[in-house]
CSV table of C-alpha atoms in Angstrom, one decimal:
chain,number,residue,atom,x,y,z
Y,1,UNK,CA,38.8,-21.3,65.4
Y,2,UNK,CA,40.0,-19.9,61.5
Y,3,UNK,CA,37.5,-17.2,60.4
Y,4,UNK,CA,38.3,-14.7,57.4
Y,5,UNK,CA,36.4,-12.0,58.6
Y,6,UNK,CA,37.3,-10.8,62.2
Y,7,UNK,CA,35.2,-11.3,65.6
Y,8,UNK,CA,34.2,-7.2,66.4
Y,9,UNK,CA,34.2,-7.0,70.2
Y,10,UNK,CA,32.6,-4.2,72.1
Y,11,UNK,CA,33.7,-3.3,75.2
Y,12,UNK,CA,33.0,-0.3,78.0
Y,13,UNK,CA,31.5,0.2,81.0
Y,14,UNK,CA,27.9,0.9,80.5
Y,15,UNK,CA,27.1,4.6,79.3
Y,16,UNK,CA,29.9,4.2,77.3
Y,17,UNK,CA,28.3,4.0,73.7
Y,18,UNK,CA,29.3,0.3,72.7
Y,19,UNK,CA,25.8,0.2,71.7
Y,20,UNK,CA,25.9,2.8,68.9
Y,21,UNK,CA,29.2,1.9,67.6
Y,22,UNK,CA,27.8,-1.7,67.1
Y,23,UNK,CA,25.2,-0.4,64.5
Y,24,UNK,CA,28.1,2.2,62.8
Y,25,UNK,CA,30.4,-0.5,62.7
Y,26,UNK,CA,27.5,-3.0,61.6
Y,27,UNK,CA,26.1,-1.1,59.3
Y,28,UNK,CA,29.4,0.2,57.4
Y,29,UNK,CA,30.4,-3.9,56.8
Y,30,UNK,CA,27.3,-5.4,56.1
Y,31,UNK,CA,27.8,-6.8,59.9
Y,32,UNK,CA,25.3,-7.8,62.2
Y,33,UNK,CA,25.0,-7.6,66.4
Y,34,UNK,CA,24.8,-11.1,67.3
Y,35,UNK,CA,25.1,-13.8,70.0
Y,36,UNK,CA,28.1,-16.0,70.2
Y,37,UNK,CA,25.6,-19.0,68.9
Y,38,UNK,CA,24.4,-17.3,66.0
Y,39,UNK,CA,27.5,-16.3,63.8
Y,40,UNK,CA,27.4,-16.8,60.5
Y,41,UNK,CA,30.7,-17.1,58.4
Y,42,UNK,CA,29.6,-14.7,55.8
Y,43,UNK,CA,28.5,-12.0,57.8
Y,44,UNK,CA,30.9,-9.6,59.9
Y,45,UNK,CA,29.8,-10.6,63.8
Y,46,UNK,CA,29.7,-7.4,66.4
Y,47,UNK,CA,29.4,-9.0,69.7
Y,48,UNK,CA,28.4,-5.9,72.1
Y,49,UNK,CA,26.3,-6.6,75.7
Y,50,UNK,CA,25.9,-9.2,77.4
Y,51,UNK,CA,28.2,-10.1,80.9
Y,52,UNK,CA,31.7,-10.0,80.8
Y,53,UNK,CA,31.9,-13.5,82.3
Y,54,UNK,CA,29.7,-14.6,79.1
Y,55,UNK,CA,33.0,-12.2,76.2
Y,56,UNK,CA,35.1,-14.2,78.0
Y,57,UNK,CA,33.8,-17.8,77.4
Y,58,UNK,CA,33.6,-16.4,74.1
Y,59,UNK,CA,36.5,-15.3,73.3
Y,60,UNK,CA,38.8,-18.0,75.5
Y,61,UNK,CA,38.2,-22.3,75.5
Y,62,UNK,CA,37.4,-21.7,78.9
Y,63,UNK,CA,35.8,-24.6,81.0
Y,64,UNK,CA,32.3,-24.7,80.2
Y,65,UNK,CA,30.2,-27.3,80.6
Y,66,UNK,CA,28.5,-29.2,77.4
Y,67,UNK,CA,25.6,-28.9,77.3
Y,68,UNK,CA,25.6,-32.8,75.8
Y,69,UNK,CA,27.4,-34.4,78.4
Y,70,UNK,CA,25.4,-36.9,80.4
Y,71,UNK,CA,25.6,-36.5,84.4
Y,72,UNK,CA,27.9,-39.9,85.3
Y,73,UNK,CA,25.0,-40.6,87.8
Y,74,UNK,CA,22.4,-39.2,90.2
Y,75,UNK,CA,24.4,-39.1,93.7
Y,76,UNK,CA,26.9,-37.2,91.3
Y,77,UNK,CA,24.5,-34.0,91.3
Y,78,UNK,CA,24.9,-32.1,93.8
Y,79,UNK,CA,22.8,-31.6,96.2
Y,80,UNK,CA,20.1,-28.3,96.2
Y,81,UNK,CA,20.6,-28.0,99.6
Y,82,UNK,CA,24.3,-27.3,99.0
Y,83,UNK,CA,23.6,-23.2,97.9
Y,84,UNK,CA,22.2,-23.1,101.2
Y,85,UNK,CA,25.1,-23.6,103.1
Y,86,UNK,CA,27.8,-21.0,104.5
Y,87,UNK,CA,31.0,-20.5,102.4
Y,88,UNK,CA,33.0,-22.3,104.8
Y,89,UNK,CA,31.3,-25.1,105.2
Y,90,UNK,CA,31.6,-25.9,101.9
Y,91,UNK,CA,34.8,-24.8,101.3
Y,92,UNK,CA,35.7,-27.2,104.1
Y,93,UNK,CA,33.7,-30.1,101.7
Y,94,UNK,CA,36.1,-28.4,98.8
Y,95,UNK,CA,39.0,-29.0,100.4
Y,96,UNK,CA,38.6,-32.9,101.5
Y,97,UNK,CA,37.4,-33.7,97.4
Y,98,UNK,CA,40.0,-31.6,95.6
Y,99,UNK,CA,42.7,-29.4,98.4
Y,100,UNK,CA,44.3,-28.3,95.6
Y,101,UNK,CA,41.6,-26.2,94.5
Y,102,UNK,CA,40.3,-25.6,97.7
Y,103,UNK,CA,43.7,-23.7,98.0
Y,104,UNK,CA,43.5,-21.4,95.0
Y,105,UNK,CA,40.0,-20.7,96.0
Y,106,UNK,CA,39.0,-17.6,98.8
Y,107,UNK,CA,37.0,-19.5,101.4
Y,108,UNK,CA,34.6,-16.7,100.9
Y,109,UNK,CA,34.1,-17.1,97.4
Y,110,UNK,CA,30.9,-19.0,97.7
Y,111,UNK,CA,30.3,-18.7,94.2
Y,112,UNK,CA,33.5,-20.2,92.2
Y,113,UNK,CA,33.0,-23.2,95.3
Y,114,UNK,CA,29.9,-23.9,94.3
Y,115,UNK,CA,31.5,-24.1,90.6
Y,116,UNK,CA,34.1,-26.1,91.5
Y,117,UNK,CA,32.2,-28.7,93.4
Y,118,UNK,CA,29.6,-28.6,90.4
Y,119,UNK,CA,32.6,-29.8,88.3
Y,120,UNK,CA,33.3,-32.2,90.3
Y,121,UNK,CA,30.3,-33.8,90.6
Y,122,UNK,CA,29.0,-33.8,87.2
Y,123,UNK,CA,31.8,-34.5,85.8
Y,124,UNK,CA,33.3,-36.8,88.1
Y,125,UNK,CA,36.9,-35.1,87.9
Y,126,UNK,CA,38.7,-32.5,89.6
Y,127,UNK,CA,38.5,-29.3,88.8
Y,128,UNK,CA,42.2,-28.8,89.1
Y,129,UNK,CA,43.0,-31.2,86.7
Y,130,UNK,CA,41.0,-29.6,84.2
Y,131,UNK,CA,42.6,-26.5,84.7
Y,132,UNK,CA,45.5,-28.1,84.9
Y,133,UNK,CA,44.9,-30.4,81.7
Y,134,UNK,CA,44.2,-26.5,80.2
Y,135,UNK,CA,46.9,-24.4,81.2
Y,136,UNK,CA,49.3,-27.1,79.7
Y,137,UNK,CA,47.7,-27.2,76.2
Y,138,UNK,CA,47.6,-23.6,76.2
Y,139,UNK,CA,50.6,-23.5,78.2
Y,140,UNK,CA,48.9,-19.9,79.5
Y,141,UNK,CA,48.2,-20.2,83.6
Y,142,UNK,CA,45.3,-18.3,82.6
Y,143,UNK,CA,43.1,-21.2,81.0
Y,144,UNK,CA,42.9,-22.0,77.4
Y,145,UNK,CA,43.5,-20.6,74.2
Y,146,UNK,CA,41.3,-18.4,72.0
Y,147,UNK,CA,38.7,-19.6,70.6
Y,148,UNK,CA,39.1,-17.4,67.0
Y,149,UNK,CA,42.7,-16.5,65.5
Y,150,UNK,CA,41.7,-13.0,64.0
Y,151,UNK,CA,39.4,-10.8,66.7
Y,152,UNK,CA,39.2,-7.5,67.5
Y,153,UNK,CA,38.6,-6.0,70.7
Y,154,UNK,CA,37.2,-2.4,71.0
Y,155,UNK,CA,37.2,-1.0,74.2
Y,156,UNK,CA,35.1,2.5,74.8
Y,157,UNK,CA,37.0,5.2,77.3
Y,158,UNK,CA,35.5,7.7,79.0
Y,159,UNK,CA,36.0,10.2,81.9
Y,160,UNK,CA,35.1,9.3,84.3
Y,161,UNK,CA,33.1,12.6,85.6
Y,162,UNK,CA,31.4,12.2,82.2
Y,163,UNK,CA,30.6,9.2,82.3
Y,164,UNK,CA,29.3,9.7,86.2
Y,165,UNK,CA,27.0,12.5,84.0
Y,166,UNK,CA,25.6,10.0,81.7
Y,167,UNK,CA,24.8,7.4,84.4
Y,168,UNK,CA,22.9,9.8,86.6
Y,169,UNK,CA,21.0,11.4,83.3
Y,170,UNK,CA,20.0,7.9,82.2
Y,171,UNK,CA,18.0,7.3,85.6
Y,172,UNK,CA,16.8,10.0,85.3
Y,173,UNK,CA,15.2,8.7,82.0
Y,174,UNK,CA,14.8,5.4,83.4
Y,175,UNK,CA,12.8,7.4,85.7
Y,176,UNK,CA,10.8,9.2,83.2
Y,177,UNK,CA,9.9,6.3,81.5
Y,178,UNK,CA,8.1,4.3,83.6
Y,179,UNK,CA,10.4,2.4,85.6
Y,180,UNK,CA,8.2,3.7,88.8
Y,181,UNK,CA,5.5,2.0,87.9
Y,182,UNK,CA,7.1,-0.9,86.6
Y,183,UNK,CA,8.8,-1.7,90.0
Y,184,UNK,CA,5.2,-0.8,91.9
Y,185,UNK,CA,3.5,-3.6,89.3
Y,186,UNK,CA,6.3,-6.5,89.5
Y,187,UNK,CA,6.3,-6.1,93.6
Y,188,UNK,CA,1.8,-5.7,93.7
Y,189,UNK,CA,2.6,-8.9,91.2
Y,190,UNK,CA,4.9,-10.4,93.5
Y,191,UNK,CA,2.6,-10.2,96.9
Y,192,UNK,CA,-0.1,-11.4,95.0
Y,193,UNK,CA,1.0,-15.1,94.2
Y,194,UNK,CA,3.6,-14.4,97.3
Y,195,UNK,CA,-0.1,-14.4,99.8
Y,196,UNK,CA,-1.5,-17.1,97.2
Y,197,UNK,CA,1.3,-19.7,98.4
Y,198,UNK,CA,1.4,-18.5,102.1
Y,199,UNK,CA,5.0,-17.9,101.8
Y,200,UNK,CA,7.0,-14.9,103.7
Y,201,UNK,CA,8.4,-12.1,101.6
Y,202,UNK,CA,12.4,-12.8,100.7
Y,203,UNK,CA,13.9,-10.3,99.4
Y,204,UNK,CA,17.6,-11.7,99.6
Y,205,UNK,CA,17.4,-13.9,96.2
Y,206,UNK,CA,16.6,-13.1,91.9
Y,207,UNK,CA,15.7,-10.3,90.4
Y,208,UNK,CA,15.1,-8.3,93.8
Y,209,UNK,CA,19.2,-8.0,94.0
Y,210,UNK,CA,19.6,-7.1,90.5
Y,211,UNK,CA,20.0,-3.1,89.6
Y,212,UNK,CA,17.2,-1.1,90.0
Y,213,UNK,CA,14.8,-3.7,92.0
Y,214,UNK,CA,16.6,-3.4,96.0
Y,215,UNK,CA,17.1,0.2,95.5
Y,216,UNK,CA,13.6,0.8,96.1
Y,217,UNK,CA,12.6,-1.8,98.4
Y,218,UNK,CA,11.8,1.1,101.4
Y,219,UNK,CA,9.8,2.6,99.0
Y,220,UNK,CA,7.7,-0.1,97.6
Y,221,UNK,CA,6.6,-1.8,101.2
Y,222,UNK,CA,4.7,1.7,101.7
Y,223,UNK,CA,1.0,1.8,101.8
Y,224,UNK,CA,-0.4,3.9,98.8
Y,225,UNK,CA,-1.0,6.7,101.5
Y,226,UNK,CA,2.3,6.5,103.1
Y,227,UNK,CA,3.6,6.8,99.2
Y,228,UNK,CA,2.8,10.2,98.8
Y,229,UNK,CA,3.7,11.5,101.8
Y,230,UNK,CA,6.7,13.7,102.7
Y,231,UNK,CA,8.4,10.7,104.1
Y,232,UNK,CA,7.6,8.7,101.1
Y,233,UNK,CA,8.8,11.2,98.5
Y,234,UNK,CA,12.1,11.6,100.9
Y,235,UNK,CA,12.8,7.4,100.3
Y,236,UNK,CA,12.0,7.5,96.3
Y,237,UNK,CA,14.8,10.5,96.1
Y,238,UNK,CA,16.8,7.9,98.0
Y,239,UNK,CA,16.6,5.2,95.8
Y,240,UNK,CA,16.8,7.0,92.9
Y,241,UNK,CA,20.0,8.5,94.5
Y,242,UNK,CA,20.8,4.9,95.8
Y,243,UNK,CA,20.6,3.8,92.0
Y,244,UNK,CA,22.4,6.2,90.3
Y,245,UNK,CA,25.2,5.5,92.9
Y,246,UNK,CA,24.7,1.6,92.5
Y,247,UNK,CA,25.2,2.7,89.2
Y,248,UNK,CA,28.3,4.3,88.6
Y,249,UNK,CA,30.2,1.8,91.1
Y,250,UNK,CA,28.8,-1.1,88.6
Y,251,UNK,CA,30.7,1.6,85.3
Y,252,UNK,CA,34.0,1.5,87.6
Y,253,UNK,CA,33.6,-2.1,88.6
Y,254,UNK,CA,33.0,-3.2,85.0
Y,255,UNK,CA,36.7,-0.6,84.0
Y,256,UNK,CA,38.5,-2.3,87.2
Y,257,UNK,CA,37.7,-6.3,85.2
Y,258,UNK,CA,37.9,-5.4,81.3
Y,259,UNK,CA,41.3,-3.8,82.3
Y,260,UNK,CA,42.4,-6.4,85.0
Y,261,UNK,CA,41.2,-9.4,82.6
Y,262,UNK,CA,42.5,-8.6,79.1
Y,263,UNK,CA,45.9,-6.4,80.4
Y,264,UNK,CA,47.1,-8.1,83.4
Y,265,UNK,CA,47.7,-11.5,82.1
Y,266,UNK,CA,51.3,-11.7,80.3
Y,267,UNK,CA,51.2,-15.6,79.2
Y,268,UNK,CA,47.1,-15.4,77.9
Y,269,UNK,CA,47.0,-15.5,74.5
Y,270,UNK,CA,45.0,-11.5,73.9
Y,271,UNK,CA,43.2,-10.2,71.0
Y,272,UNK,CA,44.4,-6.6,70.2
Y,273,UNK,CA,42.4,-4.7,72.3
Y,274,UNK,CA,42.1,-0.5,71.2
Y,275,UNK,CA,41.3,1.8,73.0
Y,276,UNK,CA,38.5,4.5,71.8
Y,277,UNK,CA,37.5,7.9,73.4
Y,278,UNK,CA,34.0,8.5,73.6
Y,279,UNK,CA,33.8,11.3,76.4
Y,280,UNK,CA,33.1,13.8,74.0
Y,281,UNK,CA,30.3,13.2,72.0
Y,282,UNK,CA,30.8,15.9,69.9
Y,283,UNK,CA,33.8,14.4,68.4
Y,284,UNK,CA,33.0,11.1,68.0
Y,285,UNK,CA,32.9,10.5,64.7
Y,286,UNK,CA,37.0,11.5,64.4
Y,287,UNK,CA,37.9,9.5,67.8
Y,288,UNK,CA,35.6,6.4,67.5
Y,289,UNK,CA,33.3,5.9,64.0
Y,290,UNK,CA,37.0,6.5,62.4
Y,291,UNK,CA,39.5,4.7,63.9
Y,292,UNK,CA,37.3,1.5,64.2
Y,293,UNK,CA,36.7,1.7,60.6
Y,294,UNK,CA,40.3,1.8,59.9
Y,295,UNK,CA,41.1,-1.2,62.4
Y,296,UNK,CA,38.0,-3.6,60.9
Y,297,UNK,CA,39.2,-2.8,57.9
Y,298,UNK,CA,43.2,-3.7,58.4
Y,299,UNK,CA,41.3,-7.0,59.4
Y,300,UNK,CA,39.6,-7.5,57.1
Y,301,UNK,CA,42.6,-7.3,54.2
Y,302,UNK,CA,44.4,-8.8,56.2
Y,303,UNK,CA,46.6,-5.6,56.9
Y,304,UNK,CA,48.4,-3.9,59.7
Y,305,UNK,CA,46.9,-1.1,61.4
Y,306,UNK,CA,48.0,2.0,61.5
Y,307,UNK,CA,46.2,2.2,65.0
Y,308,UNK,CA,48.1,0.5,67.9
Y,309,UNK,CA,46.3,-1.3,70.0
Y,310,UNK,CA,47.0,-0.8,74.3
Y,311,UNK,CA,50.3,-2.3,75.9
Y,312,UNK,CA,50.0,-5.3,78.1
Y,313,UNK,CA,51.0,-4.7,81.6
Y,314,UNK,CA,54.8,-5.7,82.6
Y,315,UNK,CA,52.9,-6.2,86.1
Y,316,UNK,CA,50.6,-9.3,86.6
Y,317,UNK,CA,48.0,-8.0,89.3
Y,318,UNK,CA,45.8,-10.4,89.3
Y,319,UNK,CA,45.6,-13.7,90.6
Y,320,UNK,CA,46.5,-16.8,87.6
Y,321,UNK,CA,44.4,-20.2,87.8
Y,322,UNK,CA,47.4,-21.9,89.0
Y,323,UNK,CA,48.0,-19.6,92.3
Y,324,UNK,CA,47.5,-20.4,95.6
Y,325,UNK,CA,45.5,-19.0,98.7
Y,326,UNK,CA,48.3,-18.0,101.2
Y,327,UNK,CA,47.2,-16.9,105.1
Y,328,UNK,CA,48.6,-14.2,107.4
Y,329,UNK,CA,48.2,-15.1,110.5
Y,330,UNK,CA,49.5,-11.7,112.1
Y,331,UNK,CA,45.5,-10.2,110.5
Y,332,UNK,CA,43.9,-13.4,110.2
Y,333,UNK,CA,43.0,-12.7,106.1
Y,334,UNK,CA,44.2,-14.8,103.1
Y,335,UNK,CA,44.9,-14.2,100.3
Y,336,UNK,CA,44.9,-15.1,96.6
Y,337,UNK,CA,48.3,-15.5,95.0
Y,338,UNK,CA,52.3,-14.0,95.5
Y,339,UNK,CA,51.2,-10.7,94.3
Y,340,UNK,CA,48.5,-9.6,96.5
Y,341,UNK,CA,50.1,-11.6,99.2
Y,342,UNK,CA,53.1,-9.5,98.7
Y,343,UNK,CA,51.4,-6.5,99.0
Y,344,UNK,CA,49.2,-6.9,101.7
Y,345,UNK,CA,52.8,-7.9,103.7
Y,346,UNK,CA,53.9,-4.9,102.6
Y,347,UNK,CA,51.7,-3.0,103.5
Y,348,UNK,CA,51.1,-0.3,105.9
Y,349,UNK,CA,48.1,-1.7,107.7
Y,350,UNK,CA,49.9,-5.7,108.2
Y,351,UNK,CA,52.8,-3.5,109.5
Y,352,UNK,CA,51.0,-1.5,112.0
Y,353,UNK,CA,49.3,-4.8,113.2
Y,354,UNK,CA,52.6,-7.1,113.5
Y,355,UNK,CA,54.2,-3.8,115.5
Y,356,UNK,CA,50.9,-3.9,118.3
Y,357,UNK,CA,51.0,-7.4,118.3
Y,358,UNK,CA,54.7,-7.4,119.0
Y,359,UNK,CA,54.1,-4.2,121.6
Y,360,UNK,CA,51.6,-6.6,123.2
Y,361,UNK,CA,53.6,-9.3,123.9
Y,362,UNK,CA,56.4,-7.1,125.2
Y,363,UNK,CA,53.9,-5.3,127.5
Y,364,UNK,CA,53.4,-9.2,128.9
Y,365,UNK,CA,56.8,-10.9,128.4
Y,366,UNK,CA,57.1,-7.8,131.1
Y,367,UNK,CA,54.2,-8.2,133.1
Y,368,UNK,CA,55.0,-12.0,133.6
Y,369,UNK,CA,58.0,-11.3,134.4
Y,370,UNK,CA,57.5,-8.4,137.3
Y,371,UNK,CA,54.6,-11.6,138.7
Y,372,UNK,CA,57.5,-14.4,138.6
Y,373,UNK,CA,60.0,-12.0,140.8
Y,374,UNK,CA,57.4,-11.2,143.6
């Protein structure tokens, strides 16, 4: 899709300053901070926040369900109990229905296996065939082409130690502003409803698995007296520490995802991605605001930016949509993509297991020969 004004996307791990920059850019250029479905051609759209996969589906023409597309038949709908089946069982189903797609997915990747089965039932067409058509159209093994020809991506980067401190401070502030009270209230309301319905507690689904809730489970189930005891105070502190650790881990996961999806796909159409260092708040204007403004201005005017975007990596480190899975019979492990398989085959762990098995076979052979000689 052609746009006169660029689509500005701001990426970065939680705590890196995305909201701050989005407000600055929107204010400077008369833009609006929006969701993907509310873009207006006369305003500069600034996209910030949302899940990584939401951002990816906004930038690229990846496979998404058309809400106006009717399901072929009732029997074509995925049975509700499918979600309760083990990943290995679902993978066997996919292997029978769409063997090409089954080869591309790890047997333990339940979410993606279910998605492929859903697509097959909803569209009456194999997921692998749809992907193959997309790849032929876009000339890329990573999915469809770009939706917008004038998009610019800002990747906010931050020193890891600085980011960790920010995230820890954010958790402390959330506690000060009433996070614990909200959790206690929600837990109370949930259990009141559960008792009315007569069902057992289920802390494995929905909001109970979100960051900021499950870490406090051991504390929340204590009685009021236990919460104020020494044990209760220790459990509360453990929960806070766990929330900080999980938040830091989530930020690292976000960084890894952005690196893999945006810089490790040499055959994919990728918009220019500009890194902005948000580590030093005192230098925010010089290192973040001003460079971002210059880059946006160059895209609006159609001129070449003096600031270089990030280069693509020479080595593709993540599998593409057409990669098959490979079984290492020595280690009994499955890898998606030749790159991941080759890394494993050359790893110290694989060589060690291979040597141990060879040694065991040699000892077993010697033992059998000795037994035959008696």
